[in-house]
Every structure is written in C-alpha cells, then in structure tokens.
GROMACS .gro file of C-alpha atoms in nm:
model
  334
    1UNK     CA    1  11.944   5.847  14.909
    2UNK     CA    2  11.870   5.515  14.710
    3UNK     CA    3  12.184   5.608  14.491
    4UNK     CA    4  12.393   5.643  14.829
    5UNK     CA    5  12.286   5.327  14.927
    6UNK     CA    6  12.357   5.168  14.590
    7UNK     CA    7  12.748   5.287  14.590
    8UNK     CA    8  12.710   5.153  14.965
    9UNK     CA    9  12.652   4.798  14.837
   10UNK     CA   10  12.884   4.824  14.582
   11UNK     CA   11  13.205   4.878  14.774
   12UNK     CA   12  13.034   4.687  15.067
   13UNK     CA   13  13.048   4.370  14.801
   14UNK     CA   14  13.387   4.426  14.701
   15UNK     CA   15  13.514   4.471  15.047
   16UNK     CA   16  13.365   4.061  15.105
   17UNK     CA   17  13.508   3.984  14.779
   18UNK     CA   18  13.869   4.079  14.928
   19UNK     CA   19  13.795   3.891  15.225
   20UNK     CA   20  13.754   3.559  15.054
   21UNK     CA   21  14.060   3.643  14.804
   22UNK     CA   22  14.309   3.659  15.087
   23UNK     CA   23  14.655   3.524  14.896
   24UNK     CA   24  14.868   3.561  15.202
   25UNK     CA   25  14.772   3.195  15.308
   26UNK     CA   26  14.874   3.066  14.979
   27UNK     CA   27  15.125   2.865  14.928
   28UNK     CA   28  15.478   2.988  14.829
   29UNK     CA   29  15.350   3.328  15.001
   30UNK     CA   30  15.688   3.510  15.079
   31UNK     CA   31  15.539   3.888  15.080
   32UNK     CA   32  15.760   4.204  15.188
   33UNK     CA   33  15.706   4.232  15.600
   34UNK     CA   34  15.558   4.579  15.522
   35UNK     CA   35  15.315   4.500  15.270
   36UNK     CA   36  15.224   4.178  15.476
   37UNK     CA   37  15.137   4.427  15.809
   38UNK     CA   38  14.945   4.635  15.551
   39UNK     CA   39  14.775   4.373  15.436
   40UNK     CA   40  14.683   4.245  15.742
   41UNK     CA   41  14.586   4.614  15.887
   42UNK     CA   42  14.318   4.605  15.569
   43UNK     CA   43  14.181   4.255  15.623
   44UNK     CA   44  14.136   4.328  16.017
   45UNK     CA   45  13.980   4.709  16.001
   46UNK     CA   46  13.898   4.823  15.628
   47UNK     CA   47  13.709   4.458  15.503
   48UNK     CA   48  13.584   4.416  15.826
   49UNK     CA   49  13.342   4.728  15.796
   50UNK     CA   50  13.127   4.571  15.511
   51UNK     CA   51  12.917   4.242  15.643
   52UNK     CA   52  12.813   4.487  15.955
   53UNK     CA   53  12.731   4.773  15.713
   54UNK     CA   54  12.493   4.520  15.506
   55UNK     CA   55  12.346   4.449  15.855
   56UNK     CA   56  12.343   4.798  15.933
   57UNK     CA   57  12.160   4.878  15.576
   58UNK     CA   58  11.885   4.625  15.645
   59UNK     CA   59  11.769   4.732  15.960
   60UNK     CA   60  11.802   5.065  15.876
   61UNK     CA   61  11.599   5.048  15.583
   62UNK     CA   62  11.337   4.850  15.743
   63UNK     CA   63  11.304   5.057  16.031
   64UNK     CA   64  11.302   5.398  15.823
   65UNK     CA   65  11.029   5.241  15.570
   66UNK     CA   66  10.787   5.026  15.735
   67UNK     CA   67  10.617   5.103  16.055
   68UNK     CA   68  10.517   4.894  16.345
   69UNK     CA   69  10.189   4.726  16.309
   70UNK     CA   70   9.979   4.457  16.384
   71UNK     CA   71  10.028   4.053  16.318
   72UNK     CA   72   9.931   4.077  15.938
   73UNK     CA   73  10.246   4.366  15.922
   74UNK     CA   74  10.468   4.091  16.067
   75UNK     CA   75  10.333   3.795  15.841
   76UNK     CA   76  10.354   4.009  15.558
   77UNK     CA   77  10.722   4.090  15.653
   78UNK     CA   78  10.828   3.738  15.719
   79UNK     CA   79  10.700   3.595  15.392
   80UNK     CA   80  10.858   3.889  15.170
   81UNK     CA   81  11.206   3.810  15.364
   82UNK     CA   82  11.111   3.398  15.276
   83UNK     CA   83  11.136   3.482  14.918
   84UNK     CA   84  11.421   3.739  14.932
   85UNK     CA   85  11.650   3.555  15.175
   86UNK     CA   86  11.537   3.252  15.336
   87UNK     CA   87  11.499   3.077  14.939
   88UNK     CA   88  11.769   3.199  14.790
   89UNK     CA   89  11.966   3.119  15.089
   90UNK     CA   90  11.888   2.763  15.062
   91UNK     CA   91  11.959   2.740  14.631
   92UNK     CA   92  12.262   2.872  14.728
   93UNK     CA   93  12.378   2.609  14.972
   94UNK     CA   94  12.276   2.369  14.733
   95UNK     CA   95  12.452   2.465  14.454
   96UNK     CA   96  12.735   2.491  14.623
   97UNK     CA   97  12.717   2.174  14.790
   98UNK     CA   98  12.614   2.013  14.420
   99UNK     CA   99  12.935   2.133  14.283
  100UNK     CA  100  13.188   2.087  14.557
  101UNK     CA  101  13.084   1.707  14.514
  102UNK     CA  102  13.120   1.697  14.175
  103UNK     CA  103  13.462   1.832  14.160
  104UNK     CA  104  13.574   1.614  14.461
  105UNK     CA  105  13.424   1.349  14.278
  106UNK     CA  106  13.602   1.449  13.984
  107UNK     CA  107  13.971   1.435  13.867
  108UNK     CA  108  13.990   1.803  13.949
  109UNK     CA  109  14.032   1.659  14.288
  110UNK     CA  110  14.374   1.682  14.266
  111UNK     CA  111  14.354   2.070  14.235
  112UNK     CA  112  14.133   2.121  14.541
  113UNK     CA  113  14.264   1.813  14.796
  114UNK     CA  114  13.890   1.694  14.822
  115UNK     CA  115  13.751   1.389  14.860
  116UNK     CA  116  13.351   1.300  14.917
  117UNK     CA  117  13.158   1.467  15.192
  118UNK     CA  118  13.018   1.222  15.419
  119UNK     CA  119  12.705   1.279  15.683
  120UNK     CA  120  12.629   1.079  15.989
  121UNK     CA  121  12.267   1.111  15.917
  122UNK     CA  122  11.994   1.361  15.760
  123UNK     CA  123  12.071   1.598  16.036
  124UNK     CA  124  12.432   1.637  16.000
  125UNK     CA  125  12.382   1.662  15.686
  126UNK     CA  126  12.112   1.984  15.702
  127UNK     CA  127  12.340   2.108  15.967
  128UNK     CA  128  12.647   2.134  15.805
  129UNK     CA  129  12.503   2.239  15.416
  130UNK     CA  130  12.245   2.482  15.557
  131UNK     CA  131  12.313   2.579  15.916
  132UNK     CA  132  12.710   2.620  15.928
  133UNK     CA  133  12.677   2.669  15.599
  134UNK     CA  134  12.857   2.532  15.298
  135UNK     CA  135  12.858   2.824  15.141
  136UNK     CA  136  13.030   3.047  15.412
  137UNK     CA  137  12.954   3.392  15.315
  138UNK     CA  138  12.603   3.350  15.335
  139UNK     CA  139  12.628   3.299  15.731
  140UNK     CA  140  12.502   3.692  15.668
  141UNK     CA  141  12.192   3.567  15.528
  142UNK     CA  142  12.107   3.304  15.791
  143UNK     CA  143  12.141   3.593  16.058
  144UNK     CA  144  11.952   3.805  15.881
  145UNK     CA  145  11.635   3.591  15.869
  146UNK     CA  146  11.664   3.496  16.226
  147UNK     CA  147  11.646   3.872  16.288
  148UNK     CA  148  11.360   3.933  16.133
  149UNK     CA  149  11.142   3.695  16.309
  150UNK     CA  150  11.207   3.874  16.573
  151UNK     CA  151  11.232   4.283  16.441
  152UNK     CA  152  10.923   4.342  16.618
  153UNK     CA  153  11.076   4.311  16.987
  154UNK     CA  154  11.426   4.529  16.859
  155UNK     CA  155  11.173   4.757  16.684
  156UNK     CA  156  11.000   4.824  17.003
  157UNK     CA  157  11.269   4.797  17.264
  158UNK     CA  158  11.466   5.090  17.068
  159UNK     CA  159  11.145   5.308  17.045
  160UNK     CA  160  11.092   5.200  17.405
  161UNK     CA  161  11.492   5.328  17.532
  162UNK     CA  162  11.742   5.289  17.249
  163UNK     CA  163  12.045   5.333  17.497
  164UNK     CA  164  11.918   5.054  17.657
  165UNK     CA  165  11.839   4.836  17.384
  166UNK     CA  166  12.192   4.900  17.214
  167UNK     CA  167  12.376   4.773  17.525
  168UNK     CA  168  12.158   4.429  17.501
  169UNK     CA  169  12.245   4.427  17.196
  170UNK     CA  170  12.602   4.473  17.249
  171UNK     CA  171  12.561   4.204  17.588
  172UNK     CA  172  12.404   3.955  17.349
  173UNK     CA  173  12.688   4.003  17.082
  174UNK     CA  174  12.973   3.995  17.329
  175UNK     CA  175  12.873   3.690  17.546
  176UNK     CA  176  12.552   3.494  17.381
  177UNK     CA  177  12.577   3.496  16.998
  178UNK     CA  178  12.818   3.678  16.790
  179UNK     CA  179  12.645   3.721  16.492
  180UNK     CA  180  12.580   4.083  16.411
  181UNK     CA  181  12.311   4.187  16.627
  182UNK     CA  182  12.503   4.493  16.733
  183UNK     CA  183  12.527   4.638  16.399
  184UNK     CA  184  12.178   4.526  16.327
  185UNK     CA  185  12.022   4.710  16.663
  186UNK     CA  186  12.249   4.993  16.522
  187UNK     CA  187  12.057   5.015  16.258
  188UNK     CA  188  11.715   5.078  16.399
  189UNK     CA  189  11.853   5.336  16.679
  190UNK     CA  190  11.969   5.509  16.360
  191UNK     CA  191  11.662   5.465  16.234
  192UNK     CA  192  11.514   5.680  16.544
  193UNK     CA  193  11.713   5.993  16.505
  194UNK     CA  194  11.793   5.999  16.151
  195UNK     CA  195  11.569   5.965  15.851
  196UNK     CA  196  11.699   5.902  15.487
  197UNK     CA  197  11.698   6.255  15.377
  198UNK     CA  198  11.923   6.366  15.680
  199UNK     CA  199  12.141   6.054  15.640
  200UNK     CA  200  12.206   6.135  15.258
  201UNK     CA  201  12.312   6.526  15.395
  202UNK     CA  202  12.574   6.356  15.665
  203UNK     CA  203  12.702   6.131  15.425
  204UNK     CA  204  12.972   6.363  15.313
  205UNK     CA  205  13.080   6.492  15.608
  206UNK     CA  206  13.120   6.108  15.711
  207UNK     CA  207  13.345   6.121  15.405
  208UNK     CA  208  13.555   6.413  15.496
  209UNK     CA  209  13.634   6.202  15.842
  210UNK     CA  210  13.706   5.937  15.663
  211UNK     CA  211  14.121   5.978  15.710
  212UNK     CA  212  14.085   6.081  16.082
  213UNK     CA  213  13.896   5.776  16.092
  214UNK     CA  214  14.203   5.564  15.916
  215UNK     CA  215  14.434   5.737  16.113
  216UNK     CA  216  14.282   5.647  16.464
  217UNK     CA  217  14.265   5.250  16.295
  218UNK     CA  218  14.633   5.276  16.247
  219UNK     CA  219  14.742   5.383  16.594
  220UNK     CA  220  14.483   5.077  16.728
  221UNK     CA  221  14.607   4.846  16.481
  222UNK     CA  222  14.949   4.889  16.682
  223UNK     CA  223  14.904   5.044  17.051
  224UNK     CA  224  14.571   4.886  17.149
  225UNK     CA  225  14.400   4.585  17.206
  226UNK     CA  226  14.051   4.623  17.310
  227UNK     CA  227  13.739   4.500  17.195
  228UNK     CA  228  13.557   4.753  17.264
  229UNK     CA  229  13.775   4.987  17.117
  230UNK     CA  230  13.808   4.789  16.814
  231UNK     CA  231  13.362   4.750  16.819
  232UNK     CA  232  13.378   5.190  16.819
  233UNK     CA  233  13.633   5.178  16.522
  234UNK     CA  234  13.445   4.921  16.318
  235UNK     CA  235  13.123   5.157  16.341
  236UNK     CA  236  13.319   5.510  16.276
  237UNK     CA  237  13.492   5.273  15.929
  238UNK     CA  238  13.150   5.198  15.831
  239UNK     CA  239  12.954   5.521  15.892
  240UNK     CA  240  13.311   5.711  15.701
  241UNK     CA  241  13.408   5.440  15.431
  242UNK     CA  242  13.019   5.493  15.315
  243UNK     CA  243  13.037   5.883  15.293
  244UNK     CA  244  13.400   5.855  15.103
  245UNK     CA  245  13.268   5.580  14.874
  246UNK     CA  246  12.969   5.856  14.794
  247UNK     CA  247  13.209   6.160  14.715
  248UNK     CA  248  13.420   5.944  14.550
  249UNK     CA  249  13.180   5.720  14.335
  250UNK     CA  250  12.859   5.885  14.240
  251UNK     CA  251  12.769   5.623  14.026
  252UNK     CA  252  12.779   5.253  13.990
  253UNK     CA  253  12.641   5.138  13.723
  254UNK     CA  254  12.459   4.802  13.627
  255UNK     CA  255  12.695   4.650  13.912
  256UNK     CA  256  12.479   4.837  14.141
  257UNK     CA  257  12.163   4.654  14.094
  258UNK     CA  258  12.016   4.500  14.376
  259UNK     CA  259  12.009   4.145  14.211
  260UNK     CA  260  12.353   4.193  14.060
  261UNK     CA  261  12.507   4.271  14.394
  262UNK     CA  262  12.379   3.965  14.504
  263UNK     CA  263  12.418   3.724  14.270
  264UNK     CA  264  12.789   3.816  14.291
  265UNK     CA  265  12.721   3.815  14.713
  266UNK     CA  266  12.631   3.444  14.717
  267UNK     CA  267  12.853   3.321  14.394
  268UNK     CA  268  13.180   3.473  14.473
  269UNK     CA  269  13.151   3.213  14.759
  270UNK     CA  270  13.151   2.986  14.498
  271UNK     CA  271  13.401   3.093  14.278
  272UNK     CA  272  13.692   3.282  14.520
  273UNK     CA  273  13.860   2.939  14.652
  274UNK     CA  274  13.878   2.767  14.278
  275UNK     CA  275  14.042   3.120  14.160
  276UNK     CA  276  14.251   3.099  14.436
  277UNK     CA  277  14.407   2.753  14.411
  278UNK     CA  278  14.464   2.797  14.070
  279UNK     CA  279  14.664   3.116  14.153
  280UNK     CA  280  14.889   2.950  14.420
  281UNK     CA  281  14.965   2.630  14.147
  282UNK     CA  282  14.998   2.877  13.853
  283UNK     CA  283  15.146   3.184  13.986
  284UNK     CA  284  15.448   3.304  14.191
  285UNK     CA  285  15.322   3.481  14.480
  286UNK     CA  286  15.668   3.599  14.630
  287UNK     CA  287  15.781   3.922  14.681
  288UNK     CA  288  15.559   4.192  14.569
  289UNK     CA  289  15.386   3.952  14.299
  290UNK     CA  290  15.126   3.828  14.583
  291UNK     CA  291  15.001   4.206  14.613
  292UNK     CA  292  14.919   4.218  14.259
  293UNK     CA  293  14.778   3.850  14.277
  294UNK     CA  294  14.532   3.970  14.513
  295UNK     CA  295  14.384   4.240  14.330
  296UNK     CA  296  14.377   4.069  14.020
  297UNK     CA  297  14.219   3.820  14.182
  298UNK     CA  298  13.953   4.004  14.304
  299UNK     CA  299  13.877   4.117  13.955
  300UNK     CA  300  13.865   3.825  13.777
  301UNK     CA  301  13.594   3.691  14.075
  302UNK     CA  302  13.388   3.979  14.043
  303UNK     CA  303  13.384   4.004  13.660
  304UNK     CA  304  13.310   3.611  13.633
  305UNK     CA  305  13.020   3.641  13.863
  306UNK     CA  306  12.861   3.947  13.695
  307UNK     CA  307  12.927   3.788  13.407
  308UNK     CA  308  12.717   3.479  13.524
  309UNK     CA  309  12.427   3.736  13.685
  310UNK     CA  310  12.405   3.869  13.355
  311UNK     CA  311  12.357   3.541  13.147
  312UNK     CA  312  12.169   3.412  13.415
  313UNK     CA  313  11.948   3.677  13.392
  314UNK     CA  314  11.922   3.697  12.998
  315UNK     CA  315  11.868   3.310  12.952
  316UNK     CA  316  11.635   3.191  13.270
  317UNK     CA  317  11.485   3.494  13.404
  318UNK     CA  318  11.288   3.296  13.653
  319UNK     CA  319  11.608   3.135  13.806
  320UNK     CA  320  11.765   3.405  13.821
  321UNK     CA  321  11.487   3.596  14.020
  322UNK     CA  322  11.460   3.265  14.249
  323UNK     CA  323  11.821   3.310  14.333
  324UNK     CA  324  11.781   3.683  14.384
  325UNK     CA  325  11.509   3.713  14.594
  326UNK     CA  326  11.336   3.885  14.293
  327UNK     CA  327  11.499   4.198  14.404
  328UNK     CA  328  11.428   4.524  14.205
  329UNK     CA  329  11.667   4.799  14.059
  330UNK     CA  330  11.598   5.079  14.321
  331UNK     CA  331  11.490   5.199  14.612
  332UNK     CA  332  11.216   5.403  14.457
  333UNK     CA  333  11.096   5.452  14.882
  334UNK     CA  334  11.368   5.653  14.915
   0.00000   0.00000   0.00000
C-alpha cells in the first residue's frame, strides 16, 4: 500500500504543479477555442482532484494508523504535526516573503511589476505572510494543522455515525469554511470501512472506472451546473485518477520520497510565477505554442525544484529536514 500511496503523491504534486503553471492568463494568449475548453475542462475537474486527495491521504492515514486515546495520544500528535507542518509551514512563508522583497526591491522589478510590500502594523503583516499566506499553495498546510487540533472530535463523531458526521462536514464546507473539511472527514469515514490492505485491492478497479469517470466529467463540464454534482465528481476523480495512476505507474522513483514531494510542494510556489513571466516576455504563446508552453513549463518547475531538494539535501541536511518536516522515505506502517 505505501507504494500506492507514493505514486498517489506523485501525480497528486504534479496535478498542483499544473495548477500554478496555468499559461492561458498570459499575455499574448491567443489559444485554439478547442484546446482553450480543454484546457479549461482539465484545470476545473482533472487538477482539481489533487489538494482534496492530499487531504483525503492525511486523514486517512491517520485514522487507519493511530488509534484514539487519551490526552498524551493527542499531545503527542500535535507536536509531531508542529514539526512536520506547522514549522515548515512558517520557513516557507518566510522565504518566500524574503525573496519576493528582494526581487521587488531589485531591478528585476521590471520583470515581475512589483514594488515593496507594505504592512499597517505587526498584525497585517502576520496576517497576510502567514495566515492568507504569501506563499499560496501552502493554504493546504494551514488547514491541515487546524484539523488536527481538532481530529479527536471528527475521529469520534465518524465512529459515533459517519453518515452523520459527513453531512456536517459537507454543512461546514458549503456554508462556514471552505477549506477541505469534506475531503478530510472523507478520509476518516474511509478509514471506518476500509483498511489499507483492502484499499490497495480496490485500487485497480478504481482504475478501470477511471474513463467512465472522465466521461461523466465531460457531460457535467457542459450540461450541468451543480455543486453538489460537481462535490460527487471531484470524489469519484480522486478515488479513479489514484487507481489509474497505480496501473499505470508502479514506480516513482526518488521523486516519490516523502521529503522530495514536498520540498517541490512548498517551492514550486516559489518558483511557478518567475517561470511563468519569463515565458509570456520570452515566448509566443499563440496558437498551439501556449499548449506546449504549459507542459514545458511544468517540467522545467518540477525539475528545478527537485533539483534544489536534492542539493538542499546533500549540502545542509539539517535545513533541509527543517523544511521537510523531517519526513522519512516510506510508509513502513503500511
């Protein structure tokens, strides 16, 4: 199952990687109407499985592995999910922040529009560099933290009725917060029913749906607009994009470790927008060139971020552990 789960993160990563290397807003963008609905049918159903699959994951995981217990359980929980997300999270942010100001402050200004970042005071500044935050994709991690203070109370209401508990969920997602709690809640109802071992033998048959699936996404992209509808479609893409990516990739290599994936997670945040100006000032992205401008793009910002996990890794070990979580190679638990 760990190696499932591994491919899982893999295509999960490059999925969020697409989202942030989106050329279609660039300027000079003049793509073929059929490409541009295809595009657009890809960025609102296919990408939009992975960030509630990696909520899915963790919930799952911790749910199938770890049992409820007492107050030293929970402490023990919280301070392993300080070092893995709540640090990191915050190194991230201020990297980022570090070297957007430097290159507003810099005469690559004229390449990214930017000027300095001014705060009304301490708290607009904490709000907008570590609550929004500055480094967008990691809005995943922020959630996830918050959710684990409070695992416990989903942990219990699911054991307690999971039907139930999924439609608070749901309630809290529609009308509260929209932040992933559905997919998260998902996770632990999955949890109830289905252990690893029988999740790793429905995998492939999750796979073999997987152009039913597609096909259903296509007649919603056009004939239907419902939320709810599109909520049902989002779980079938990630529960079928997983099993595919399993059949189709049985292996994936030093870009499937846990601290690779991400290092590449929090830096392609990072990188993506610089790759992508450059692009729109160097590049002609009319006709069918923006197509291939997007995948290449993609590339490059995955290969310069593994690249960087790898140096990272080889030169200050301890940094690149802090900025990991210290996460480990596999899921031996599984």
């Amino acid at each position: 199952m760990s190696d499932k789960i591994t491919v899982g993160r893999v295509v999960m990563m490059i999925l969020v990687v697409a989202i942030h290397c989106s050329v279609v807003g660039l300027r000079g963008y003049d793509g073929p109407a059929g490409l541009t609905a295809m595009f657009d049918f890809f960025d609102c159903y296919i990408t939009s499985v992975a960030v509630p699959w990696f909520f899915f994951i963790s919930a799952y995981l911790m749910a199938s592995l770890r049992r409820e217990g007492g107050f030293d359980a929970y402490k023990s929980t919280v301070k392993r999910r300080v070092r893995s997300i709540l640090l990191p999270f915050v190194l991230w942010n201020t990297i980022a922040f570090l070297i957007r100001q430097g290159v507003n402050l810099s005469p690559l200004r004229s390449f990214t529009g930017g000027g300095r970042e001014e705060f009304d005071s301490i708290w607009d500044f904490f709000l907008r560099v570590y609550f929004e935050p500055e480094l967008e994709p990691l809005w995943f991690l922020r959630n996830l933290f918050l959710f684990t203070l409070f695992y416990p109370v989903f942990q219990r209401a699911v054991r307690v009725n999971s039907v139930v508990a999924l439609v608070i969920f749901c309630l809290i997602e529609e009308y509260v917060f929209s932040s992933g709690l559905i997919y998260y809640g998902l996770g632990f109802v999955v949890a109830k029913w289905c252990d690893p071992e029988k999740m790793s033998g429905l995998l492939p048959r999750f796979g073999a749906m997987f152009p039913l699936v597609v096909g259903v996404m296509v007649a919603a992209y056009f004939w239907v607009d419902s939320e709810v509808c599109y909520q049902l479609l989002i779980v079938a893409g990630l529960f079928s994009l997983w099993g595919v990516a399993c059949l189709l990739l049985p292996y994936a290599g030093g870009l499937g470790r846990p601290d690779n994936i991400f290092f590449i997670y929090a830096a392609h945040g990072i990188i993506s927008p610089y790759v992508l100006k450059v692009s729109a000032l160097m590049f002609d992205v009319s006709g069918l060139w923006w197509a291939v401008l997007y995948v290449v793009s993609i590339v490059v910002v995955i290969g310069v971020c593994y690249g960087g996990a790898v140096v990272v890794r080889t030169l200050m070990p301890g940094v690149f552990g802090a900025l990991t979580g210290s996460r480990r190679r596999a899921l031996s638990a599984l």
